[in-house]
Amino acid sequence: MVKFLGVACIFFTSAALGIYFSENIKHKKERLLTERKMLVQIYELIRWNSLTLHEIARRLFESGDFNQLDYVSFLSQKCSELRSFPQAWEGAVKHDSKLSAEEKKLLLEIGAALGTTDKEGQLSTLEFYISRLDKMAQEEGERYRIKGKMYRSLGIASGAMIGILII
């Protein structure tokens, strides 16, 4: 009986690990899509409202649409402390531990580019980075489609194999 419970625990733990790794890929894709949505909103705020970057940071935080992105709330806080938007953006992005190195690099490039040109230059810069985020999200979706299934299947299969070896 105890042996059976041990085997069941190993099986379920292994399956849960497979699901966990699969979900990590899925969450990264969702985060990339949220970041894309944020850039589109920044684009619209610059284009139609002609807001400053500090006002945009405040609006992003107040909208609540981007609460799952930790750096947005930190950005709003940093903007009130610092005069320089690029420094606030950089500090906020570096503070977010959930971001991958690739995401951090892209977001740091965005922060360095915003506010350095006129309105049309900023809009074209945002269009460029929106297309890069689209590509990254598409790649992550493909990765989830392929590796997500593999992680789930491998978790279940390895749990079953270990269970059989123990019995």
JSON list of C-alpha atoms in Angstrom, two decimals, residues 3-164:
[
{"chain": "A", "resi": 3, "resn": "LYS", "atom": "CA", "xyz": [4.70, 1.47, -2.17]},
{"chain": "A", "resi": 4, "resn": "PHE", "atom": "CA", "xyz": [1.63, 2.20, -4.30]},
{"chain": "A", "resi": 5, "resn": "LEU", "atom": "CA", "xyz": [1.21, 5.63, -2.69]},
{"chain": "A", "resi": 6, "resn": "GLY", "atom": "CA", "xyz": [4.89, 6.39, -3.31]},
{"chain": "A", "resi": 7, "resn": "VAL", "atom": "CA", "xyz": [4.58, 5.40, -6.96]},
{"chain": "A", "resi": 8, "resn": "ALA", "atom": "CA", "xyz": [1.43, 7.51, -7.31]},
{"chain": "A", "resi": 9, "resn": "CYS", "atom": "CA", "xyz": [3.19, 10.52, -5.75]},
{"chain": "A", "resi": 10, "resn": "ILE", "atom": "CA", "xyz": [6.15, 10.14, -8.12]},
{"chain": "A", "resi": 11, "resn": "PHE", "atom": "CA", "xyz": [3.83, 9.79, -11.11]},
{"chain": "A", "resi": 12, "resn": "PHE", "atom": "CA", "xyz": [1.76, 12.86, -10.22]},
{"chain": "A", "resi": 13, "resn": "THR", "atom": "CA", "xyz": [4.84, 14.93, -9.36]},
{"chain": "A", "resi": 14, "resn": "SER", "atom": "CA", "xyz": [6.44, 14.09, -12.67]},
{"chain": "A", "resi": 15, "resn": "ALA", "atom": "CA", "xyz": [3.24, 14.88, -14.57]},
{"chain": "A", "resi": 16, "resn": "ALA", "atom": "CA", "xyz": [2.89, 18.17, -12.68]},
{"chain": "A", "resi": 17, "resn": "LEU", "atom": "CA", "xyz": [6.45, 19.15, -13.62]},
{"chain": "A", "resi": 18, "resn": "GLY", "atom": "CA", "xyz": [5.68, 18.53, -17.29]},
{"chain": "A", "resi": 19, "resn": "ILE", "atom": "CA", "xyz": [2.56, 20.68, -17.04]},
{"chain": "A", "resi": 20, "resn": "TYR", "atom": "CA", "xyz": [4.49, 23.38, -15.16]},
{"chain": "A", "resi": 21, "resn": "PHE", "atom": "CA", "xyz": [7.15, 23.70, -17.88]},
{"chain": "A", "resi": 22, "resn": "SER", "atom": "CA", "xyz": [4.49, 23.67, -20.57]},
{"chain": "A", "resi": 23, "resn": "GLU", "atom": "CA", "xyz": [2.56, 26.46, -18.83]},
{"chain": "A", "resi": 24, "resn": "ASN", "atom": "CA", "xyz": [5.72, 28.58, -18.51]},
{"chain": "A", "resi": 25, "resn": "ILE", "atom": "CA", "xyz": [5.94, 28.72, -22.30]},
{"chain": "A", "resi": 26, "resn": "LYS", "atom": "CA", "xyz": [2.24, 29.58, -22.55]},
{"chain": "A", "resi": 27, "resn": "HIS", "atom": "CA", "xyz": [2.56, 32.39, -19.99]},
{"chain": "A", "resi": 28, "resn": "LYS", "atom": "CA", "xyz": [5.52, 33.88, -21.85]},
{"chain": "A", "resi": 29, "resn": "LYS", "atom": "CA", "xyz": [3.47, 34.01, -25.05]},
{"chain": "A", "resi": 30, "resn": "GLU", "atom": "CA", "xyz": [0.58, 35.68, -23.19]},
{"chain": "A", "resi": 31, "resn": "ARG", "atom": "CA", "xyz": [3.00, 38.20, -21.64]},
{"chain": "A", "resi": 32, "resn": "LEU", "atom": "CA", "xyz": [4.41, 39.04, -25.08]},
{"chain": "A", "resi": 33, "resn": "LEU", "atom": "CA", "xyz": [0.89, 39.64, -26.39]},
{"chain": "A", "resi": 34, "resn": "THR", "atom": "CA", "xyz": [0.15, 41.89, -23.40]},
{"chain": "A", "resi": 35, "resn": "GLU", "atom": "CA", "xyz": [3.36, 43.82, -24.06]},
{"chain": "A", "resi": 36, "resn": "ARG", "atom": "CA", "xyz": [2.29, 44.21, -27.68]},
{"chain": "A", "resi": 37, "resn": "LYS", "atom": "CA", "xyz": [-1.09, 45.52, -26.52]},
{"chain": "A", "resi": 38, "resn": "MET", "atom": "CA", "xyz": [0.74, 47.99, -24.27]},
{"chain": "A", "resi": 39, "resn": "LEU", "atom": "CA", "xyz": [2.86, 49.26, -27.16]},
{"chain": "A", "resi": 40, "resn": "VAL", "atom": "CA", "xyz": [-0.27, 49.70, -29.29]},
{"chain": "A", "resi": 41, "resn": "GLN", "atom": "CA", "xyz": [-1.82, 51.73, -26.47]},
{"chain": "A", "resi": 42, "resn": "ILE", "atom": "CA", "xyz": [1.34, 53.85, -26.16]},
{"chain": "A", "resi": 43, "resn": "TYR", "atom": "CA", "xyz": [1.21, 54.36, -29.94]},
{"chain": "A", "resi": 44, "resn": "GLU", "atom": "CA", "xyz": [-2.40, 55.54, -29.74]},
{"chain": "A", "resi": 45, "resn": "LEU", "atom": "CA", "xyz": [-1.73, 57.82, -26.76]},
{"chain": "A", "resi": 46, "resn": "ILE", "atom": "CA", "xyz": [1.15, 59.49, -28.61]},
{"chain": "A", "resi": 47, "resn": "ARG", "atom": "CA", "xyz": [-0.69, 59.70, -31.92]},
{"chain": "A", "resi": 48, "resn": "TRP", "atom": "CA", "xyz": [-4.12, 60.92, -30.79]},
{"chain": "A", "resi": 49, "resn": "ASN", "atom": "CA", "xyz": [-3.56, 62.52, -27.39]},
{"chain": "A", "resi": 50, "resn": "SER", "atom": "CA", "xyz": [0.02, 63.81, -27.81]},
{"chain": "A", "resi": 51, "resn": "LEU", "atom": "CA", "xyz": [0.81, 62.85, -24.21]},
{"chain": "A", "resi": 52, "resn": "THR", "atom": "CA", "xyz": [4.26, 63.02, -22.68]},
{"chain": "A", "resi": 53, "resn": "LEU", "atom": "CA", "xyz": [5.98, 59.80, -21.72]},
{"chain": "A", "resi": 54, "resn": "HIS", "atom": "CA", "xyz": [5.44, 60.48, -18.00]},
{"chain": "A", "resi": 55, "resn": "GLU", "atom": "CA", "xyz": [1.70, 60.93, -18.61]},
{"chain": "A", "resi": 56, "resn": "ILE", "atom": "CA", "xyz": [1.65, 57.74, -20.67]},
{"chain": "A", "resi": 57, "resn": "ALA", "atom": "CA", "xyz": [3.34, 55.80, -17.85]},
{"chain": "A", "resi": 58, "resn": "ARG", "atom": "CA", "xyz": [0.74, 57.10, -15.40]},
{"chain": "A", "resi": 59, "resn": "ARG", "atom": "CA", "xyz": [-2.13, 56.20, -17.78]},
{"chain": "A", "resi": 60, "resn": "LEU", "atom": "CA", "xyz": [-0.80, 52.68, -18.33]},
{"chain": "A", "resi": 61, "resn": "PHE", "atom": "CA", "xyz": [-0.66, 52.12, -14.58]},
{"chain": "A", "resi": 62, "resn": "GLU", "atom": "CA", "xyz": [-4.08, 53.68, -13.91]},
{"chain": "A", "resi": 63, "resn": "SER", "atom": "CA", "xyz": [-5.80, 51.69, -16.67]},
{"chain": "A", "resi": 64, "resn": "GLY", "atom": "CA", "xyz": [-5.08, 48.44, -14.82]},
{"chain": "A", "resi": 65, "resn": "ASP", "atom": "CA", "xyz": [-4.88, 46.57, -18.14]},
{"chain": "A", "resi": 66, "resn": "PHE", "atom": "CA", "xyz": [-1.21, 45.81, -17.61]},
{"chain": "A", "resi": 67, "resn": "ASN", "atom": "CA", "xyz": [-1.08, 44.86, -13.93]},
{"chain": "A", "resi": 68, "resn": "GLN", "atom": "CA", "xyz": [0.40, 41.45, -14.81]},
{"chain": "A", "resi": 69, "resn": "LEU", "atom": "CA", "xyz": [3.46, 43.29, -16.16]},
{"chain": "A", "resi": 70, "resn": "ASP", "atom": "CA", "xyz": [5.34, 44.14, -12.97]},
{"chain": "A", "resi": 71, "resn": "TYR", "atom": "CA", "xyz": [7.48, 46.79, -14.62]},
{"chain": "A", "resi": 72, "resn": "VAL", "atom": "CA", "xyz": [4.45, 48.96, -15.50]},
{"chain": "A", "resi": 73, "resn": "SER", "atom": "CA", "xyz": [3.62, 49.71, -11.85]},
{"chain": "A", "resi": 74, "resn": "PHE", "atom": "CA", "xyz": [7.30, 50.16, -11.07]},
{"chain": "A", "resi": 75, "resn": "LEU", "atom": "CA", "xyz": [7.62, 52.50, -14.08]},
{"chain": "A", "resi": 76, "resn": "SER", "atom": "CA", "xyz": [4.85, 54.72, -12.78]},
{"chain": "A", "resi": 77, "resn": "GLN", "atom": "CA", "xyz": [6.56, 54.91, -9.41]},
{"chain": "A", "resi": 78, "resn": "LYS", "atom": "CA", "xyz": [9.98, 55.59, -10.96]},
{"chain": "A", "resi": 79, "resn": "CYS", "atom": "CA", "xyz": [8.59, 58.31, -13.26]},
{"chain": "A", "resi": 80, "resn": "SER", "atom": "CA", "xyz": [7.36, 60.27, -10.26]},
{"chain": "A", "resi": 81, "resn": "GLU", "atom": "CA", "xyz": [10.82, 59.99, -8.65]},
{"chain": "A", "resi": 82, "resn": "LEU", "atom": "CA", "xyz": [13.03, 60.63, -11.71]},
{"chain": "A", "resi": 83, "resn": "ARG", "atom": "CA", "xyz": [12.87, 63.30, -14.38]},
{"chain": "A", "resi": 84, "resn": "SER", "atom": "CA", "xyz": [14.34, 61.09, -17.09]},
{"chain": "A", "resi": 85, "resn": "PHE", "atom": "CA", "xyz": [11.88, 58.66, -18.68]},
{"chain": "A", "resi": 86, "resn": "PRO", "atom": "CA", "xyz": [14.61, 56.41, -20.19]},
{"chain": "A", "resi": 87, "resn": "GLN", "atom": "CA", "xyz": [16.18, 55.95, -16.73]},
{"chain": "A", "resi": 88, "resn": "ALA", "atom": "CA", "xyz": [12.80, 55.18, -15.18]},
{"chain": "A", "resi": 89, "resn": "TRP", "atom": "CA", "xyz": [11.97, 52.70, -17.96]},
{"chain": "A", "resi": 90, "resn": "GLU", "atom": "CA", "xyz": [15.37, 51.00, -17.66]},
{"chain": "A", "resi": 91, "resn": "GLY", "atom": "CA", "xyz": [15.06, 50.71, -13.88]},
{"chain": "A", "resi": 92, "resn": "ALA", "atom": "CA", "xyz": [11.55, 49.31, -14.14]},
{"chain": "A", "resi": 93, "resn": "VAL", "atom": "CA", "xyz": [12.48, 46.72, -16.79]},
{"chain": "A", "resi": 94, "resn": "LYS", "atom": "CA", "xyz": [15.59, 45.59, -14.91]},
{"chain": "A", "resi": 95, "resn": "HIS", "atom": "CA", "xyz": [13.49, 45.29, -11.73]},
{"chain": "A", "resi": 96, "resn": "ASP", "atom": "CA", "xyz": [11.07, 42.78, -13.32]},
{"chain": "A", "resi": 97, "resn": "SER", "atom": "CA", "xyz": [12.48, 39.30, -12.71]},
{"chain": "A", "resi": 98, "resn": "LYS", "atom": "CA", "xyz": [9.79, 37.54, -14.78]},
{"chain": "A", "resi": 99, "resn": "LEU", "atom": "CA", "xyz": [11.16, 38.87, -18.06]},
{"chain": "A", "resi": 100, "resn": "SER", "atom": "CA", "xyz": [13.48, 36.75, -20.19]},
{"chain": "A", "resi": 101, "resn": "ALA", "atom": "CA", "xyz": [16.80, 38.18, -21.35]},
{"chain": "A", "resi": 102, "resn": "GLU", "atom": "CA", "xyz": [15.38, 38.58, -24.86]},
{"chain": "A", "resi": 103, "resn": "GLU", "atom": "CA", "xyz": [12.36, 40.51, -23.56]},
{"chain": "A", "resi": 104, "resn": "LYS", "atom": "CA", "xyz": [14.52, 42.73, -21.36]},
{"chain": "A", "resi": 105, "resn": "LYS", "atom": "CA", "xyz": [16.79, 43.54, -24.28]},
{"chain": "A", "resi": 106, "resn": "LEU", "atom": "CA", "xyz": [13.84, 44.47, -26.49]},
{"chain": "A", "resi": 107, "resn": "LEU", "atom": "CA", "xyz": [12.14, 46.55, -23.78]},
{"chain": "A", "resi": 108, "resn": "LEU", "atom": "CA", "xyz": [15.38, 48.37, -22.96]},
{"chain": "A", "resi": 109, "resn": "GLU", "atom": "CA", "xyz": [15.75, 49.25, -26.65]},
{"chain": "A", "resi": 110, "resn": "ILE", "atom": "CA", "xyz": [12.18, 50.59, -26.66]},
{"chain": "A", "resi": 111, "resn": "GLY", "atom": "CA", "xyz": [12.80, 52.70, -23.56]},
{"chain": "A", "resi": 112, "resn": "ALA", "atom": "CA", "xyz": [16.00, 54.13, -25.02]},
{"chain": "A", "resi": 113, "resn": "ALA", "atom": "CA", "xyz": [14.25, 55.00, -28.30]},
{"chain": "A", "resi": 114, "resn": "LEU", "atom": "CA", "xyz": [11.12, 56.62, -26.87]},
{"chain": "A", "resi": 115, "resn": "GLY", "atom": "CA", "xyz": [11.31, 60.35, -26.38]},
{"chain": "A", "resi": 116, "resn": "THR", "atom": "CA", "xyz": [14.41, 60.82, -28.53]},
{"chain": "A", "resi": 117, "resn": "THR", "atom": "CA", "xyz": [12.64, 61.83, -31.75]},
{"chain": "A", "resi": 118, "resn": "ASP", "atom": "CA", "xyz": [9.61, 63.81, -32.83]},
{"chain": "A", "resi": 119, "resn": "LYS", "atom": "CA", "xyz": [6.08, 62.38, -32.78]},
{"chain": "A", "resi": 120, "resn": "GLU", "atom": "CA", "xyz": [6.33, 60.68, -36.19]},
{"chain": "A", "resi": 121, "resn": "GLY", "atom": "CA", "xyz": [9.69, 59.17, -35.31]},
{"chain": "A", "resi": 122, "resn": "GLN", "atom": "CA", "xyz": [8.31, 57.71, -32.10]},
{"chain": "A", "resi": 123, "resn": "LEU", "atom": "CA", "xyz": [5.30, 56.28, -33.95]},
{"chain": "A", "resi": 124, "resn": "SER", "atom": "CA", "xyz": [7.50, 54.57, -36.55]},
{"chain": "A", "resi": 125, "resn": "THR", "atom": "CA", "xyz": [9.75, 53.26, -33.77]},
{"chain": "A", "resi": 126, "resn": "LEU", "atom": "CA", "xyz": [6.74, 51.81, -31.98]},
{"chain": "A", "resi": 127, "resn": "GLU", "atom": "CA", "xyz": [5.49, 50.20, -35.22]},
{"chain": "A", "resi": 128, "resn": "PHE", "atom": "CA", "xyz": [8.87, 48.53, -35.62]},
{"chain": "A", "resi": 129, "resn": "TYR", "atom": "CA", "xyz": [8.87, 47.16, -32.07]},
{"chain": "A", "resi": 130, "resn": "ILE", "atom": "CA", "xyz": [5.23, 46.04, -32.33]},
{"chain": "A", "resi": 131, "resn": "SER", "atom": "CA", "xyz": [6.18, 43.95, -35.37]},
{"chain": "A", "resi": 132, "resn": "ARG", "atom": "CA", "xyz": [9.15, 42.48, -33.45]},
{"chain": "A", "resi": 133, "resn": "LEU", "atom": "CA", "xyz": [6.84, 41.56, -30.56]},
{"chain": "A", "resi": 134, "resn": "ASP", "atom": "CA", "xyz": [4.44, 39.96, -33.05]},
{"chain": "A", "resi": 135, "resn": "LYS", "atom": "CA", "xyz": [7.26, 37.82, -34.37]},
{"chain": "A", "resi": 136, "resn": "MET", "atom": "CA", "xyz": [8.42, 36.86, -30.87]},
{"chain": "A", "resi": 137, "resn": "ALA", "atom": "CA", "xyz": [4.86, 35.93, -29.84]},
{"chain": "A", "resi": 138, "resn": "GLN", "atom": "CA", "xyz": [4.43, 33.85, -32.98]},
{"chain": "A", "resi": 139, "resn": "GLU", "atom": "CA", "xyz": [7.70, 32.01, -32.29]},
{"chain": "A", "resi": 140, "resn": "GLU", "atom": "CA", "xyz": [6.65, 31.41, -28.69]},
{"chain": "A", "resi": 141, "resn": "GLY", "atom": "CA", "xyz": [3.28, 30.09, -29.86]},
{"chain": "A", "resi": 142, "resn": "GLU", "atom": "CA", "xyz": [5.05, 27.64, -32.16]},
{"chain": "A", "resi": 143, "resn": "ARG", "atom": "CA", "xyz": [7.38, 26.68, -29.33]},
{"chain": "A", "resi": 144, "resn": "TYR", "atom": "CA", "xyz": [4.37, 26.05, -27.07]},
{"chain": "A", "resi": 145, "resn": "ARG", "atom": "CA", "xyz": [2.68, 23.97, -29.76]},
{"chain": "A", "resi": 146, "resn": "ILE", "atom": "CA", "xyz": [5.73, 21.74, -30.15]},
{"chain": "A", "resi": 147, "resn": "LYS", "atom": "CA", "xyz": [7.46, 21.74, -26.77]},
{"chain": "A", "resi": 148, "resn": "GLY", "atom": "CA", "xyz": [4.35, 22.13, -24.64]},
{"chain": "A", "resi": 149, "resn": "LYS", "atom": "CA", "xyz": [3.02, 18.78, -25.79]},
{"chain": "A", "resi": 150, "resn": "MET", "atom": "CA", "xyz": [6.45, 17.25, -25.37]},
{"chain": "A", "resi": 151, "resn": "TYR", "atom": "CA", "xyz": [6.82, 18.51, -21.78]},
{"chain": "A", "resi": 152, "resn": "ARG", "atom": "CA", "xyz": [3.38, 17.24, -20.79]},
{"chain": "A", "resi": 153, "resn": "SER", "atom": "CA", "xyz": [3.90, 13.85, -22.46]},
{"chain": "A", "resi": 154, "resn": "LEU", "atom": "CA", "xyz": [7.43, 13.49, -21.13]},
{"chain": "A", "resi": 155, "resn": "GLY", "atom": "CA", "xyz": [6.28, 14.30, -17.60]},
{"chain": "A", "resi": 156, "resn": "ILE", "atom": "CA", "xyz": [3.59, 11.64, -17.67]},
{"chain": "A", "resi": 157, "resn": "ALA", "atom": "CA", "xyz": [5.79, 9.07, -19.42]},
{"chain": "A", "resi": 158, "resn": "SER", "atom": "CA", "xyz": [8.74, 9.53, -17.07]},
{"chain": "A", "resi": 159, "resn": "GLY", "atom": "CA", "xyz": [6.44, 9.29, -14.06]},
{"chain": "A", "resi": 160, "resn": "ALA", "atom": "CA", "xyz": [4.98, 6.06, -15.39]},
{"chain": "A", "resi": 161, "resn": "MET", "atom": "CA", "xyz": [8.44, 4.68, -16.17]},
{"chain": "A", "resi": 162, "resn": "ILE", "atom": "CA", "xyz": [9.80, 5.46, -12.71]},
{"chain": "A", "resi": 163, "resn": "GLY", "atom": "CA", "xyz": [6.67, 3.96, -11.18]},
{"chain": "A", "resi": 164, "resn": "ILE", "atom": "CA", "xyz": [7.11, 0.75, -13.15]}
]
